[in-house]
């Protein structure tokens, strides 16, 4: 399973990023810090607003639920005290879904939110980094499915999701703190401990990353952790932005 990310695909946003993962594609735009209406103003920190737009149609309860999860997670990541009485707005447009996403139609509404959550979180963080919004820590996310035999499968396909006994979305900070834990299905504590261990390994273990000029890709089967992927993508963007200085020397 290959994931691809790009920084600054949009010209008129303060920061932007595209992220494709597990058949889903998300385009994120960040604007801010900007002035906020007085009724929404927070005297000692910045307000964080998250908007999720579906691939087709208008947003509903599903999108509002996703916005709440993402906003709560990002408030632990953004250094909001550095911009009091300001607004940081993150807009997330889902631009692509798996071709066989319709196979998930028999799942409950809560479970149908889980597989899109990791790319939404990752696109948000990349867009914040591209906008030079100060962050306290880096956050990385993954999806783990547990089949009926108790086997773990990270980044499962829609078919594997539909037959899973439980699904788990985990997001870890670069310090190892679990910031997001959303689960659906039946599981015991032993399974939960194995899921969190696998999620931490997928997100945080150091590994060599693949570098490119514009896009960076990550093969989830290659052992490249999500955190290494994000650092490689940002590092390549910084190097590209410094090329004009090298040309003047």
Short mmCIF file of C-alpha atoms in Angstrom, two decimals:
data_model
loop_
_atom_site.label_atom_id
_atom_site.label_comp_id
_atom_site.label_asym_id
_atom_site.label_seq_id
_atom_site.Cartn_x
_atom_site.Cartn_y
_atom_site.Cartn_z
CA UNK A 1 0.00 0.00 0.00
CA UNK A 2 1.64 3.25 -1.17
CA UNK A 3 0.95 6.66 0.35
CA UNK A 4 1.88 9.87 -1.43
CA UNK A 5 2.07 13.39 -0.05
CA UNK A 6 2.69 16.79 -1.62
CA UNK A 7 3.24 20.14 0.06
CA UNK A 8 1.91 23.50 -1.20
CA UNK A 9 -0.30 22.34 -4.11
CA UNK A 10 -2.50 25.44 -3.62
CA UNK A 11 -1.21 28.95 -4.34
CA UNK A 12 -3.75 31.10 -2.49
CA UNK A 13 -3.75 29.40 0.90
CA UNK A 14 -1.28 30.13 3.69
CA UNK A 15 -0.44 26.44 3.68
CA UNK A 16 -1.67 23.36 1.86
CA UNK A 17 -0.98 19.68 1.34
CA UNK A 18 -2.37 16.69 -0.49
CA UNK A 19 -2.23 13.21 0.95
CA UNK A 20 -3.27 9.88 -0.58
CA UNK A 21 -3.48 6.74 1.52
CA UNK A 22 -5.29 3.43 1.39
CA UNK A 23 -7.39 4.50 -1.61
CA UNK A 24 -8.39 7.87 -0.12
CA UNK A 25 -7.13 11.27 -1.29
CA UNK A 26 -7.42 14.45 0.77
CA UNK A 27 -6.56 18.06 -0.11
CA UNK A 28 -5.96 20.28 2.92
CA UNK A 29 -5.72 24.07 3.11
CA UNK A 30 -4.72 26.15 6.13
CA UNK A 31 -5.44 29.84 6.57
CA UNK A 32 -4.22 31.75 9.58
CA UNK A 33 -3.56 33.07 12.01
CA UNK A 34 -6.33 35.49 10.96
CA UNK A 35 -8.69 37.77 12.82
CA UNK A 36 -11.68 36.04 14.35
CA UNK A 37 -15.16 37.31 15.10
CA UNK A 38 -15.40 38.65 18.63
CA UNK A 39 -18.01 36.07 19.65
CA UNK A 40 -15.55 33.25 18.76
CA UNK A 41 -12.48 34.98 20.19
CA UNK A 42 -10.43 33.23 22.86
CA UNK A 43 -8.51 35.74 25.00
CA UNK A 44 -5.43 33.61 25.69
CA UNK A 45 -5.12 31.32 22.70
CA UNK A 46 -6.01 30.79 19.06
CA UNK A 47 -9.28 29.23 17.99
CA UNK A 48 -8.94 26.17 15.74
CA UNK A 49 -11.65 25.56 13.16
CA UNK A 50 -11.81 22.36 11.08
CA UNK A 51 -14.05 21.91 8.05
CA UNK A 52 -14.42 18.52 6.34
CA UNK A 53 -15.99 18.40 2.89
CA UNK A 54 -17.06 15.07 1.39
CA UNK A 55 -16.04 13.89 -2.07
CA UNK A 56 -19.63 14.38 -3.29
CA UNK A 57 -22.65 16.18 -1.92
CA UNK A 58 -22.77 18.30 1.21
CA UNK A 59 -21.47 17.52 4.67
CA UNK A 60 -23.67 15.98 7.31
CA UNK A 61 -23.43 14.28 10.69
CA UNK A 62 -20.51 12.11 9.54
CA UNK A 63 -18.41 15.16 8.62
CA UNK A 64 -19.32 17.01 11.82
CA UNK A 65 -18.19 13.99 13.85
CA UNK A 66 -14.86 13.87 11.98
CA UNK A 67 -14.37 17.61 12.47
CA UNK A 68 -14.80 17.21 16.23
CA UNK A 69 -12.20 14.42 16.44
CA UNK A 70 -9.66 16.25 14.29
CA UNK A 71 -10.15 19.61 16.02
CA UNK A 72 -9.69 18.02 19.44
CA UNK A 73 -6.48 16.31 18.32
CA UNK A 74 -5.00 19.38 16.62
CA UNK A 75 -5.53 21.54 19.69
CA UNK A 76 -3.02 19.27 21.46
CA UNK A 77 -0.53 19.75 18.60
CA UNK A 78 -0.76 23.45 17.64
CA UNK A 79 0.95 26.00 19.89
CA UNK A 80 -2.31 27.93 20.28
CA UNK A 81 -0.99 30.22 23.03
CA UNK A 82 1.34 31.91 20.53
CA UNK A 83 -1.61 33.44 18.66
CA UNK A 84 -4.23 34.68 21.16
CA UNK A 85 -7.48 36.11 19.78
CA UNK A 86 -6.75 34.67 16.34
CA UNK A 87 -8.22 31.89 14.18
CA UNK A 88 -6.45 28.99 12.48
CA UNK A 89 -8.76 27.37 9.94
CA UNK A 90 -8.13 23.95 8.35
CA UNK A 91 -10.28 22.95 5.38
CA UNK A 92 -10.17 19.30 4.31
CA UNK A 93 -11.59 18.29 0.95
CA UNK A 94 -11.92 14.56 0.30
CA UNK A 95 -11.01 14.24 -3.39
CA UNK A 96 -10.96 10.47 -3.83
CA UNK A 97 -12.30 7.28 -2.26
CA UNK A 98 -11.62 3.59 -2.97
CA UNK A 99 -13.40 2.19 -6.01
CA UNK A 100 -14.99 -0.55 -3.91
CA UNK A 101 -15.92 1.78 -1.06
CA UNK A 102 -19.55 0.78 -1.65
CA UNK A 103 -18.75 -2.57 -0.06
CA UNK A 104 -18.76 -0.74 3.26
CA UNK A 105 -22.43 0.08 2.97
CA UNK A 106 -23.44 -2.52 5.53
CA UNK A 107 -21.29 -0.95 8.25
CA UNK A 108 -22.65 1.34 10.90
CA UNK A 109 -22.19 5.10 10.57
CA UNK A 110 -19.58 5.20 13.33
CA UNK A 111 -17.36 2.56 11.72
CA UNK A 112 -17.60 4.18 8.29
CA UNK A 113 -15.82 7.21 9.72
CA UNK A 114 -12.70 5.37 10.78
CA UNK A 115 -10.93 4.53 7.53
CA UNK A 116 -10.96 8.17 6.31
CA UNK A 117 -9.69 9.59 9.62
CA UNK A 118 -5.92 8.83 9.22
CA UNK A 119 -5.55 10.61 5.84
CA UNK A 120 -7.56 13.57 7.16
CA UNK A 121 -5.29 13.87 10.19
CA UNK A 122 -2.11 13.46 8.17
CA UNK A 123 -3.17 16.00 5.54
CA UNK A 124 -4.01 18.46 8.32
CA UNK A 125 -0.58 18.17 9.92
CA UNK A 126 1.24 18.50 6.59
CA UNK A 127 -0.77 21.61 5.70
CA UNK A 128 -0.03 23.16 9.11
CA UNK A 129 3.68 22.50 8.62
CA UNK A 130 3.61 24.08 5.16
CA UNK A 131 1.91 27.17 6.64
CA UNK A 132 4.68 27.47 9.27
CA UNK A 133 2.14 27.18 12.09
CA UNK A 134 4.12 26.44 15.27
CA UNK A 135 3.49 22.91 16.53
CA UNK A 136 4.29 21.47 19.93
CA UNK A 137 4.78 17.95 18.58
CA UNK A 138 4.32 16.02 15.35
CA UNK A 139 1.31 13.72 15.08
CA UNK A 140 1.07 10.60 12.94
CA UNK A 141 -1.87 8.25 12.49
CA UNK A 142 -2.68 4.76 11.26
CA UNK A 143 -5.56 2.31 10.95
CA UNK A 144 -5.42 -1.23 12.37
CA UNK A 145 -8.04 -3.91 11.70
CA UNK A 146 -8.47 -7.10 13.72
CA UNK A 147 -9.96 -10.05 11.86
CA UNK A 148 -12.17 -12.74 13.35
CA UNK A 149 -9.09 -14.89 14.11
CA UNK A 150 -7.44 -12.12 16.09
CA UNK A 151 -4.82 -11.25 13.45
CA UNK A 152 -3.79 -7.61 13.06
CA UNK A 153 -3.82 -5.88 9.69
CA UNK A 154 -2.64 -2.30 9.35
CA UNK A 155 -3.93 -0.22 6.43
CA UNK A 156 -6.63 -2.77 5.51
CA UNK A 157 -8.54 -2.71 2.23
CA UNK A 158 -12.28 -1.90 2.17
CA UNK A 159 -13.06 -5.62 1.83
CA UNK A 160 -10.91 -6.44 4.85
CA UNK A 161 -12.57 -3.63 6.79
CA UNK A 162 -16.03 -4.97 6.05
CA UNK A 163 -15.12 -8.40 7.48
CA UNK A 164 -13.06 -7.17 10.46
CA UNK A 165 -14.09 -7.95 14.02
CA UNK A 166 -12.88 -4.51 15.13
CA UNK A 167 -11.27 -1.38 13.68
CA UNK A 168 -8.93 1.04 15.43
CA UNK A 169 -7.59 4.45 14.46
CA UNK A 170 -4.58 5.53 16.52
CA UNK A 171 -2.60 8.76 16.41
CA UNK A 172 0.64 9.24 18.32
CA UNK A 173 2.70 12.33 19.05
CA UNK A 174 6.42 12.36 18.29
CA UNK A 175 6.93 11.93 22.06
CA UNK A 176 4.95 8.68 22.04
CA UNK A 177 1.75 10.02 23.58
CA UNK A 178 -1.49 8.49 22.31
CA UNK A 179 -3.58 11.48 21.16
CA UNK A 180 -6.38 9.78 19.23
CA UNK A 181 -7.95 6.38 19.89
CA UNK A 182 -11.15 5.66 17.98
CA UNK A 183 -12.41 2.07 17.88
CA UNK A 184 -15.39 0.11 16.59
CA UNK A 185 -16.34 -3.51 17.11
CA UNK A 186 -15.76 -6.11 19.81
CA UNK A 187 -12.30 -6.67 21.33
CA UNK A 188 -10.69 -7.45 24.67
CA UNK A 189 -7.85 -5.76 26.55
CA UNK A 190 -5.21 -8.17 25.21
CA UNK A 191 -6.23 -7.27 21.66
CA UNK A 192 -6.19 -3.57 22.52
CA UNK A 193 -2.63 -3.82 23.86
CA UNK A 194 -1.49 -5.57 20.67
CA UNK A 195 -3.26 -2.93 18.56
CA UNK A 196 -1.61 -0.01 20.36
CA UNK A 197 1.79 -1.68 20.08
CA UNK A 198 1.32 -2.25 16.34
CA UNK A 199 -0.01 1.28 15.87
CA UNK A 200 2.97 2.80 17.65
CA UNK A 201 5.34 0.73 15.53
CA UNK A 202 3.68 1.84 12.32
CA UNK A 203 3.66 5.51 13.31
CA UNK A 204 6.84 6.06 15.26
CA UNK A 205 9.61 3.57 14.56
CA UNK A 206 12.58 5.23 12.83
CA UNK A 207 13.28 3.99 9.32
CA UNK A 208 14.90 5.20 6.13
CA UNK A 209 12.57 7.31 4.04
CA UNK A 210 12.21 7.73 0.32
CA UNK A 211 13.13 11.21 -0.87
CA UNK A 212 11.83 13.02 -3.92
CA UNK A 213 11.68 16.56 -5.21
CA UNK A 214 7.95 17.19 -5.09
CA UNK A 215 6.22 14.06 -3.87
CA UNK A 216 7.28 11.55 -1.27
CA UNK A 217 5.80 8.08 -1.25
CA UNK A 218 5.61 5.50 1.51
CA UNK A 219 5.06 1.81 1.01
CA UNK A 220 3.35 0.55 4.16
CA UNK A 221 4.87 -2.86 3.60
CA UNK A 222 8.42 -1.56 3.43
CA UNK A 223 8.77 -0.79 7.14
CA UNK A 224 8.83 2.99 6.65
CA UNK A 225 7.12 4.59 9.64
CA UNK A 226 4.63 7.40 9.08
CA UNK A 227 6.75 9.79 11.15
CA UNK A 228 9.79 9.14 8.96
CA UNK A 229 7.64 9.71 5.88
CA UNK A 230 6.41 13.09 7.18
CA UNK A 231 9.90 14.22 8.15
CA UNK A 232 11.24 13.24 4.73
CA UNK A 233 8.49 15.12 2.93
CA UNK A 234 9.05 18.31 4.94
CA UNK A 235 12.83 17.99 4.62
CA UNK A 236 12.60 17.73 0.85
CA UNK A 237 10.37 20.82 0.71
CA UNK A 238 12.82 22.82 2.83
CA UNK A 239 15.73 21.73 0.64
CA UNK A 240 13.82 22.71 -2.52
CA UNK A 241 12.96 26.13 -1.08
CA UNK A 242 16.66 26.81 -0.40
CA UNK A 243 17.83 26.04 -3.93
CA UNK A 244 17.74 29.71 -4.97
CA UNK A 245 20.23 30.54 -2.23
CA UNK A 246 22.59 27.86 -3.47
CA UNK A 247 22.30 29.22 -7.01
CA UNK A 248 23.50 32.66 -5.85
CA UNK A 249 26.68 31.30 -4.31
#
